[in-house]
Structure formats: C-alpha cells, structure tokens
CSV table of C-alpha atoms in Angstrom, one decimal:
chain,number,residue,atom,x,y,z
A,15,UNK,CA,0.0,0.0,0.0
A,16,UNK,CA,1.2,3.5,-0.8
A,17,UNK,CA,-0.5,6.3,1.2
A,18,UNK,CA,0.6,9.9,1.7
A,19,UNK,CA,-0.4,11.0,5.2
A,20,UNK,CA,-0.4,14.6,6.3
A,21,UNK,CA,-1.8,14.1,9.7
A,22,UNK,CA,-3.2,11.6,12.2
A,23,UNK,CA,-6.7,12.6,11.1
A,24,UNK,CA,-5.8,11.8,7.5
A,25,UNK,CA,-4.4,8.5,8.4
A,26,UNK,CA,-7.6,7.6,10.2
A,27,UNK,CA,-9.6,8.5,7.1
A,28,UNK,CA,-7.4,6.3,4.8
A,29,UNK,CA,-7.7,3.5,7.4
A,30,UNK,CA,-11.5,3.6,6.7
A,31,UNK,CA,-10.8,3.2,3.0
A,32,UNK,CA,-8.6,0.2,3.8
A,33,UNK,CA,-11.4,-1.3,5.9
A,34,UNK,CA,-14.0,-0.7,3.2
A,35,UNK,CA,-11.8,-2.6,0.7
A,36,UNK,CA,-11.5,-5.5,3.1
A,37,UNK,CA,-15.2,-5.5,3.9
A,38,UNK,CA,-16.4,-5.5,0.2
A,39,UNK,CA,-13.7,-7.3,-1.7
A,40,UNK,CA,-15.5,-10.7,-1.6
A,41,UNK,CA,-18.6,-9.0,-3.2
A,42,UNK,CA,-16.3,-7.7,-6.0
A,43,UNK,CA,-15.0,-11.0,-7.2
A,44,UNK,CA,-12.5,-11.6,-4.4
A,45,UNK,CA,-9.9,-9.1,-5.6
A,46,UNK,CA,-9.9,-5.4,-6.0
A,47,UNK,CA,-7.6,-2.4,-6.2
A,48,UNK,CA,-8.2,1.3,-5.6
A,49,UNK,CA,-5.9,4.1,-6.8
A,50,UNK,CA,-6.5,7.8,-6.2
A,51,UNK,CA,-4.7,10.7,-7.8
A,52,UNK,CA,-4.7,14.3,-6.5
A,53,UNK,CA,-2.4,17.4,-6.7
A,54,UNK,CA,0.0,15.8,-9.2
A,55,UNK,CA,0.6,12.5,-7.3
A,56,UNK,CA,-0.8,9.2,-6.3
A,57,UNK,CA,-2.2,9.7,-2.8
A,58,UNK,CA,-3.7,6.3,-2.2
A,59,UNK,CA,-3.2,2.8,-3.6
A,60,UNK,CA,-4.5,-0.3,-1.9
A,61,UNK,CA,-5.0,-3.9,-3.1
A,62,UNK,CA,-7.2,-6.5,-1.4
A,63,UNK,CA,-7.4,-10.2,-2.1
A,64,UNK,CA,-9.8,-12.5,-0.3
A,65,UNK,CA,-10.8,-14.9,-3.1
A,66,UNK,CA,-13.0,-17.7,-2.0
A,67,UNK,CA,-12.4,-21.3,-3.2
A,68,UNK,CA,-15.3,-20.9,-5.7
A,69,UNK,CA,-13.9,-17.6,-7.1
A,70,UNK,CA,-10.5,-19.2,-7.6
A,71,UNK,CA,-12.2,-22.2,-9.4
A,72,UNK,CA,-14.1,-19.8,-11.7
A,73,UNK,CA,-10.8,-17.9,-12.5
A,74,UNK,CA,-9.1,-21.2,-13.3
A,75,UNK,CA,-11.9,-22.3,-15.5
A,76,UNK,CA,-11.9,-19.0,-17.5
A,77,UNK,CA,-8.2,-19.2,-17.9
A,78,UNK,CA,-8.3,-22.8,-19.2
A,79,UNK,CA,-10.9,-21.7,-21.8
A,80,UNK,CA,-8.5,-19.0,-22.9
A,81,UNK,CA,-5.6,-21.5,-22.9
A,82,UNK,CA,-3.9,-19.4,-20.2
A,83,UNK,CA,-2.6,-20.1,-16.7
A,84,UNK,CA,-4.8,-18.6,-14.0
A,85,UNK,CA,-3.3,-15.6,-12.1
A,86,UNK,CA,-4.7,-15.5,-8.6
A,87,UNK,CA,-2.2,-13.0,-7.2
A,88,UNK,CA,-3.0,-9.5,-5.8
A,89,UNK,CA,-3.8,-6.8,-8.2
A,90,UNK,CA,-1.1,-4.2,-8.8
A,91,UNK,CA,-0.9,-1.0,-10.7
A,92,UNK,CA,0.3,-3.0,-13.7
A,93,UNK,CA,-2.4,-5.7,-13.6
A,94,UNK,CA,-4.1,-5.9,-17.1
A,95,UNK,CA,-7.6,-7.2,-17.7
A,96,UNK,CA,-10.7,-6.4,-19.8
A,97,UNK,CA,-12.5,-3.2,-18.7
A,98,UNK,CA,-15.7,-3.6,-20.6
A,99,UNK,CA,-17.7,-0.3,-20.8
A,100,UNK,CA,-14.8,1.7,-19.2
A,101,UNK,CA,-13.7,1.5,-22.9
A,102,UNK,CA,-16.5,4.0,-23.9
A,103,UNK,CA,-14.7,6.9,-22.3
A,104,UNK,CA,-11.5,6.1,-24.1
A,105,UNK,CA,-13.3,5.7,-27.5
A,106,UNK,CA,-15.2,9.0,-27.1
A,107,UNK,CA,-11.9,10.8,-26.4
A,108,UNK,CA,-10.4,9.3,-29.5
A,109,UNK,CA,-13.3,10.6,-31.6
A,110,UNK,CA,-12.9,14.0,-30.1
A,111,UNK,CA,-9.3,14.2,-31.3
A,112,UNK,CA,-10.7,14.3,-34.9
A,113,UNK,CA,-13.2,17.0,-33.8
A,114,UNK,CA,-10.3,19.1,-32.4
A,115,UNK,CA,-8.5,18.8,-35.7
A,116,UNK,CA,-11.5,19.9,-37.7
A,117,UNK,CA,-11.7,16.6,-39.5
A,118,UNK,CA,-15.0,15.8,-38.0
A,119,UNK,CA,-18.0,17.8,-36.8
A,120,UNK,CA,-20.3,16.5,-34.1
A,121,UNK,CA,-23.2,17.7,-36.2
A,122,UNK,CA,-22.1,15.5,-39.1
A,123,UNK,CA,-24.6,12.9,-40.1
A,124,UNK,CA,-23.4,9.3,-40.2
A,125,UNK,CA,-24.7,8.8,-43.8
A,126,UNK,CA,-22.0,11.3,-45.0
A,127,UNK,CA,-19.4,8.6,-44.2
A,128,UNK,CA,-21.4,5.3,-44.2
A,129,UNK,CA,-23.8,5.0,-47.1
A,130,UNK,CA,-25.0,1.6,-45.8
A,131,UNK,CA,-26.7,3.4,-42.9
A,132,UNK,CA,-28.5,5.8,-45.2
A,133,UNK,CA,-29.7,2.8,-47.3
A,134,UNK,CA,-31.5,1.5,-44.2
A,135,UNK,CA,-33.0,4.8,-43.0
A,136,UNK,CA,-30.3,5.7,-40.4
A,137,UNK,CA,-28.3,8.2,-42.3
A,138,UNK,CA,-29.7,11.2,-40.4
A,139,UNK,CA,-28.2,10.1,-37.1
A,140,UNK,CA,-25.4,12.6,-36.0
A,141,UNK,CA,-22.0,11.9,-34.5
A,142,UNK,CA,-23.0,13.5,-31.2
A,143,UNK,CA,-26.0,11.2,-31.0
A,144,UNK,CA,-23.7,8.2,-31.5
A,145,UNK,CA,-21.5,9.3,-28.6
A,146,UNK,CA,-24.4,9.8,-26.2
A,147,UNK,CA,-26.6,6.7,-27.0
A,148,UNK,CA,-29.3,8.8,-28.7
A,149,UNK,CA,-29.2,7.1,-32.1
A,150,UNK,CA,-32.8,5.8,-31.8
A,151,UNK,CA,-31.5,2.4,-32.9
A,152,UNK,CA,-33.2,-0.6,-31.1
A,153,UNK,CA,-30.2,-2.7,-30.5
A,154,UNK,CA,-30.4,-6.3,-29.0
A,155,UNK,CA,-29.3,-6.8,-25.4
A,156,UNK,CA,-25.7,-5.8,-24.8
A,157,UNK,CA,-24.3,-9.4,-24.4
A,158,UNK,CA,-26.2,-10.6,-27.5
A,159,UNK,CA,-25.0,-7.6,-29.5
A,160,UNK,CA,-21.3,-8.1,-28.4
A,161,UNK,CA,-21.5,-11.8,-29.3
A,162,UNK,CA,-22.7,-10.9,-32.8
A,163,UNK,CA,-20.2,-8.2,-33.3
A,164,UNK,CA,-17.4,-10.5,-32.4
A,165,UNK,CA,-18.4,-12.8,-35.3
A,166,UNK,CA,-18.1,-10.1,-38.1
A,167,UNK,CA,-15.0,-10.1,-40.2
A,168,UNK,CA,-14.6,-6.3,-40.8
A,169,UNK,CA,-15.9,-2.9,-39.7
A,170,UNK,CA,-17.9,-2.7,-42.9
A,171,UNK,CA,-19.7,-6.0,-41.9
A,172,UNK,CA,-20.3,-4.5,-38.4
A,173,UNK,CA,-22.0,-1.5,-40.1
A,174,UNK,CA,-24.2,-3.8,-42.2
A,175,UNK,CA,-25.2,-5.6,-39.0
A,176,UNK,CA,-26.1,-2.4,-37.3
A,177,UNK,CA,-27.8,-0.9,-40.4
A,178,UNK,CA,-30.4,-3.7,-40.4
A,179,UNK,CA,-31.4,-3.1,-36.7
A,180,UNK,CA,-34.9,-1.6,-36.3
A,181,UNK,CA,-35.4,2.0,-35.0
A,182,UNK,CA,-37.3,2.6,-31.8
A,183,UNK,CA,-37.7,6.3,-32.0
A,184,UNK,CA,-36.4,9.6,-33.5
A,185,UNK,CA,-32.6,10.1,-33.1
A,186,UNK,CA,-32.0,12.5,-30.2
A,187,UNK,CA,-35.3,11.7,-28.5
A,188,UNK,CA,-34.6,8.2,-27.2
A,189,UNK,CA,-31.7,7.1,-24.8
A,190,UNK,CA,-30.7,3.4,-25.3
A,191,UNK,CA,-27.4,2.5,-23.6
A,192,UNK,CA,-25.8,0.1,-26.2
A,193,UNK,CA,-22.8,-0.7,-28.4
A,194,UNK,CA,-24.2,0.7,-31.7
A,195,UNK,CA,-23.4,4.4,-31.5
A,196,UNK,CA,-19.8,4.0,-30.6
A,197,UNK,CA,-19.3,1.3,-33.1
A,198,UNK,CA,-20.6,3.7,-35.8
A,199,UNK,CA,-18.4,6.4,-34.5
A,200,UNK,CA,-15.4,4.0,-34.7
A,201,UNK,CA,-16.2,3.2,-38.3
A,202,UNK,CA,-16.4,6.8,-39.2
A,203,UNK,CA,-13.0,7.7,-37.8
A,204,UNK,CA,-11.5,4.7,-39.6
A,205,UNK,CA,-12.7,6.2,-42.8
A,206,UNK,CA,-11.4,9.7,-41.9
A,207,UNK,CA,-8.1,8.5,-40.4
A,208,UNK,CA,-7.2,5.9,-43.0
A,209,UNK,CA,-6.2,3.3,-40.4
A,210,UNK,CA,-7.8,0.8,-38.1
A,211,UNK,CA,-9.5,1.9,-34.9
A,212,UNK,CA,-6.7,0.1,-32.9
A,213,UNK,CA,-4.0,2.0,-34.8
A,214,UNK,CA,-5.7,5.3,-34.3
A,215,UNK,CA,-6.2,4.7,-30.6
A,216,UNK,CA,-2.5,3.8,-30.1
A,217,UNK,CA,-1.4,6.8,-32.1
A,218,UNK,CA,-3.7,9.4,-30.6
A,219,UNK,CA,-4.5,8.3,-27.1
A,220,UNK,CA,-2.4,5.4,-25.8
A,221,UNK,CA,1.1,6.5,-26.7
A,222,UNK,CA,0.7,10.2,-25.8
A,223,UNK,CA,-0.7,9.1,-22.4
A,224,UNK,CA,2.0,6.5,-21.9
A,225,UNK,CA,-0.7,3.8,-21.7
A,226,UNK,CA,1.7,1.0,-22.6
A,227,UNK,CA,-0.7,-1.9,-21.7
A,228,UNK,CA,-4.0,-0.6,-23.0
A,229,UNK,CA,-5.5,-1.6,-26.4
A,230,UNK,CA,-8.6,-2.9,-28.0
A,231,UNK,CA,-7.2,-6.3,-28.8
A,232,UNK,CA,-6.1,-8.0,-31.9
A,233,UNK,CA,-9.5,-9.2,-33.1
A,234,UNK,CA,-10.8,-8.7,-36.6
A,235,UNK,CA,-12.9,-5.8,-35.5
A,236,UNK,CA,-12.4,-3.4,-32.6
A,237,UNK,CA,-15.3,-3.0,-30.2
A,238,UNK,CA,-15.1,0.7,-29.1
A,239,UNK,CA,-18.0,0.3,-26.6
A,240,UNK,CA,-16.4,-2.5,-24.6
A,241,UNK,CA,-13.4,-4.2,-26.1
A,242,UNK,CA,-10.5,-2.6,-24.3
A,243,UNK,CA,-8.1,-4.1,-21.8
A,244,UNK,CA,-6.1,-1.8,-19.4
A,245,UNK,CA,-4.3,-1.4,-16.1
A,246,UNK,CA,-4.9,0.8,-13.1
A,247,UNK,CA,-1.8,2.8,-13.9
A,248,UNK,CA,-2.7,3.3,-17.6
A,249,UNK,CA,-6.3,4.2,-17.0
A,250,UNK,CA,-5.3,6.6,-14.3
A,251,UNK,CA,-3.1,8.4,-16.8
A,252,UNK,CA,-6.2,8.9,-19.0
A,253,UNK,CA,-8.1,10.2,-16.0
A,254,UNK,CA,-5.3,12.6,-15.1
A,255,UNK,CA,-5.6,14.0,-18.6
A,256,UNK,CA,-9.4,14.5,-18.2
A,257,UNK,CA,-8.9,16.1,-14.8
A,258,UNK,CA,-6.3,18.4,-16.4
A,259,UNK,CA,-8.8,19.6,-19.0
A,260,UNK,CA,-7.0,17.7,-21.8
A,261,UNK,CA,-3.4,18.2,-20.7
A,262,UNK,CA,-1.1,15.3,-19.6
A,263,UNK,CA,2.5,16.0,-18.4
A,264,UNK,CA,2.5,19.3,-20.2
A,265,UNK,CA,1.2,18.0,-23.5
A,266,UNK,CA,-2.3,18.7,-24.8
A,267,UNK,CA,-4.1,15.6,-25.8
A,268,UNK,CA,-7.7,17.1,-26.1
A,269,UNK,CA,-8.8,20.7,-26.2
A,270,UNK,CA,-10.4,22.0,-23.1
A,271,UNK,CA,-13.6,22.6,-25.0
A,272,UNK,CA,-13.7,18.9,-26.1
A,273,UNK,CA,-13.3,17.7,-22.5
A,274,UNK,CA,-16.1,20.1,-21.4
A,275,UNK,CA,-18.4,18.8,-24.3
A,276,UNK,CA,-17.8,15.2,-23.2
A,277,UNK,CA,-18.8,16.1,-19.6
A,278,UNK,CA,-22.0,17.9,-20.4
A,279,UNK,CA,-25.2,16.0,-19.7
A,280,UNK,CA,-27.0,15.3,-23.0
A,281,UNK,CA,-30.1,13.7,-21.6
A,282,UNK,CA,-32.8,16.3,-21.5
A,283,UNK,CA,-36.0,15.7,-19.4
A,284,UNK,CA,-38.0,15.0,-22.5
A,285,UNK,CA,-35.7,12.2,-23.7
A,286,UNK,CA,-37.4,8.8,-23.3
A,287,UNK,CA,-35.2,6.2,-21.7
A,288,UNK,CA,-35.6,2.9,-23.6
A,289,UNK,CA,-32.8,1.1,-21.7
A,290,UNK,CA,-30.3,2.1,-19.0
A,291,UNK,CA,-28.3,-0.3,-16.8
A,292,UNK,CA,-28.7,2.2,-13.9
A,293,UNK,CA,-31.6,4.3,-12.7
A,294,UNK,CA,-31.3,7.7,-14.3
A,295,UNK,CA,-32.9,9.9,-11.6
A,296,UNK,CA,-29.5,11.0,-10.4
A,297,UNK,CA,-27.3,10.4,-13.4
A,298,UNK,CA,-27.1,11.7,-17.0
A,299,UNK,CA,-24.9,11.0,-20.0
A,300,UNK,CA,-22.4,13.0,-21.9
A,301,UNK,CA,-20.1,11.7,-24.6
A,302,UNK,CA,-18.8,8.2,-23.6
A,303,UNK,CA,-19.3,8.9,-19.9
A,304,UNK,CA,-22.0,9.2,-17.2
A,305,UNK,CA,-22.5,12.6,-15.5
A,306,UNK,CA,-23.5,12.4,-11.9
A,307,UNK,CA,-26.4,14.7,-11.0
A,308,UNK,CA,-27.3,17.1,-9.6
A,309,UNK,CA,-24.0,19.0,-9.5
A,310,UNK,CA,-22.6,17.4,-12.7
A,311,UNK,CA,-19.0,17.8,-11.5
A,312,UNK,CA,-18.3,14.0,-11.2
A,313,UNK,CA,-18.1,11.9,-14.4
A,314,UNK,CA,-17.6,8.2,-14.7
A,315,UNK,CA,-17.7,5.2,-17.0
A,316,UNK,CA,-18.2,1.9,-15.1
A,317,UNK,CA,-17.7,-1.4,-16.8
A,318,UNK,CA,-19.8,-4.6,-16.7
A,319,UNK,CA,-16.9,-6.5,-15.0
A,320,UNK,CA,-16.9,-4.1,-12.0
A,321,UNK,CA,-14.1,-1.6,-12.7
A,322,UNK,CA,-15.0,2.0,-12.0
A,323,UNK,CA,-13.1,5.1,-13.1
A,324,UNK,CA,-14.2,8.5,-12.0
A,325,UNK,CA,-13.1,12.2,-12.0
A,326,UNK,CA,-14.4,14.7,-9.5
A,327,UNK,CA,-13.7,18.1,-11.0
A,328,UNK,CA,-15.0,20.0,-7.9
A,329,UNK,CA,-12.7,18.2,-5.4
A,330,UNK,CA,-9.9,18.0,-7.9
A,331,UNK,CA,-9.1,14.3,-8.0
A,332,UNK,CA,-9.5,11.2,-10.0
A,333,UNK,CA,-9.6,7.5,-9.1
A,334,UNK,CA,-9.8,4.0,-10.5
A,335,UNK,CA,-11.3,0.9,-8.9
A,336,UNK,CA,-10.3,-2.3,-10.6
A,337,UNK,CA,-12.4,-5.4,-10.0
A,338,UNK,CA,-13.7,-8.4,-12.0
A,339,UNK,CA,-17.2,-9.7,-11.3
A,340,UNK,CA,-20.6,-9.8,-13.1
A,341,UNK,CA,-23.2,-9.7,-10.3
A,342,UNK,CA,-24.8,-6.2,-10.2
A,343,UNK,CA,-26.4,-6.4,-6.7
A,344,UNK,CA,-25.9,-3.1,-4.9
A,345,UNK,CA,-23.2,-2.0,-7.2
A,346,UNK,CA,-24.4,1.6,-7.5
A,347,UNK,CA,-24.9,1.9,-3.7
A,348,UNK,CA,-21.5,0.4,-3.1
A,349,UNK,CA,-19.9,3.0,-5.4
A,350,UNK,CA,-21.6,5.9,-3.7
A,351,UNK,CA,-20.4,4.7,-0.4
A,352,UNK,CA,-16.9,4.3,-1.6
A,353,UNK,CA,-16.8,7.8,-3.2
A,354,UNK,CA,-18.0,9.4,0.0
A,355,UNK,CA,-15.2,7.7,1.9
A,356,UNK,CA,-12.6,8.8,-0.8
A,357,UNK,CA,-14.0,12.4,-0.6
A,358,UNK,CA,-13.7,12.4,3.2
A,359,UNK,CA,-10.2,11.0,3.1
A,360,UNK,CA,-9.0,13.9,0.8
C-alpha cells in the first residue's frame, strides 16, 4: 500500500478506505484495487485479495478456456484485464481528437461517411448522438450484440449488421445504452483516419498518455464500446488528462472545449429512456461517460466487470477501482459509499 499521510486525522480516514476494501472485496470478485490521484501525485493505492475457493475455481476455468494459466495474485498498478464499458470513455476521447483537428463535426450525419446506414434509414443520425446513446436504434441486449459483433469479419460488416437493426424512435429523442453508437463512430474515424481503430487509438491516445498496456485487442474488428483491456496505472493516466482539462504532463491531448463537451449531460428531461443499466434519476450521460447529478461535476464510465473510473472536478481528484465480477447487486450503492469515503479522506 502507498499512502501519503499529512496528519493523524488523514491516516484515520485512509484506514477507513482500507477497511472498506477488506469489507467489500468478496462482493467484487474476491480481488480489487483502488488508486486515487490528486495534486499531481498518487495519494492512495490499496489492493485487497480474499478470493473464495469458488472464485478461484471460476478464474481457473476461465483461464483454461482462454488457454492461459490462472493468475490469482494480488492486483497491482500494472495488472491488465478487460475493462468492458470503461472503454467507452477512451473511445469517445479518440473521436474528439478528430473534432479538435476539424476533420469531423459533431453535427455531421453518419450517412455522410457510411452510405449503408443511409440505405437502411439511419443516415440522419449525428455523430454527437452516437456518442451519447441517442441514435434511436433498437439494438439487441448488450451481451447478444457483443457476441454478434465478435463474429463479423470487418468494420464494414459491423455496419451492415447495425444498419439492419430496427429503429425505436427519432434520433435525439430516445436514450438506449448500447454498443451501436460508438461502433458507428469508430467506423467513421477509420474512414477519416485511413487506419484501423486500434492503430488510431494507439497513435492518438495510448502513446501520448503512456498507456503501454492498453489496447482494443487483436480481433478482426475493434469494439469501441467495450473491447479494451487496461491497467490501473494506464487508466489513471487517462483520468489525469481528463482532470487536467485535456493536458497530460505538459502536453495537450484534447482541447479544453472537447473535455467540457464530453462532460455535459445530454439527456434532456423530454428524452425517453428505452434502456439504461442504472436508474437515471440521479445520473445523466455526456459523450462516452456518465454525468453524476445534480451538480454534474463528477463523471464516470463503469464497466460490466466491476471496474469504475471517475473524475471529481469539484474536489480535484480522479480514481480507478479495478475489479472483476458480473453480479450487479448493490453495485451503485457500493460505489456511492466508496466515493463518499474517498471524498472524506481527501
């Protein structure tokens, strides 16, 4: 554990964080790691490991299916694993680099770049709607959609698959948390950038942010909405950039206006929520990230497997919780409790 302690009171507050990790780690797959960054440095880093016999057996089973050896050791800052929907934040940032360069407008319609979508009545959807799940496309459940997308042989085939999906409302008027919008955005920047999504991500996000162990895999088609793997250290670098209004270690990665645009809640009161994995009474959505209401100063992009990154602009810090589990019971309440403890510790 690495903890910077300024006083006895501070130490007592970080002890509470340690205790929270110990109390909840079994609910989060048996292993978890929390890293917090503030004022230019890592101020808290703690790993907990209390895997049950069943959890170890599940990990070994998954490893065998992947023809790998199971790793049951403690998480570290360099532990790499799939991060599911935490990927959305990274992908939206990549798209915004093209906006910053003037090569793409958020108001552009997708049919301008992808005629197959126009041929199926979806050409009027805008790029901004793709980034905020407002396409109006009625996509199958997330797991089914991901399974189907993993079968396609190219990004063009992925667009043909999405083009044939039905519409459930007018673009901009229906919120449906899904894979389709970011997949479309990924296809568009491939056309503009003249390279694969993976290559563009490495060039524009991963290398400038020193994210040495983060990528979208080596599959036939990248999955911008959920296909990335990363480490606590790497993802924290990305969060430091977001906290820094687009600047990382003195280098500008995104414009300040792009970071602000990503963090603005796009879900107006008159938008119909067709599907959301979380209740939307206290949360909205920007570009690739959730916006916590009512203050709107905290943004986050949790993943299906339990990892949670967040930036609190008001309190001036960012944090990443790494975990790996599927069960959703009390996940949102658990995060709120953890964030309150982190806030108090700072």
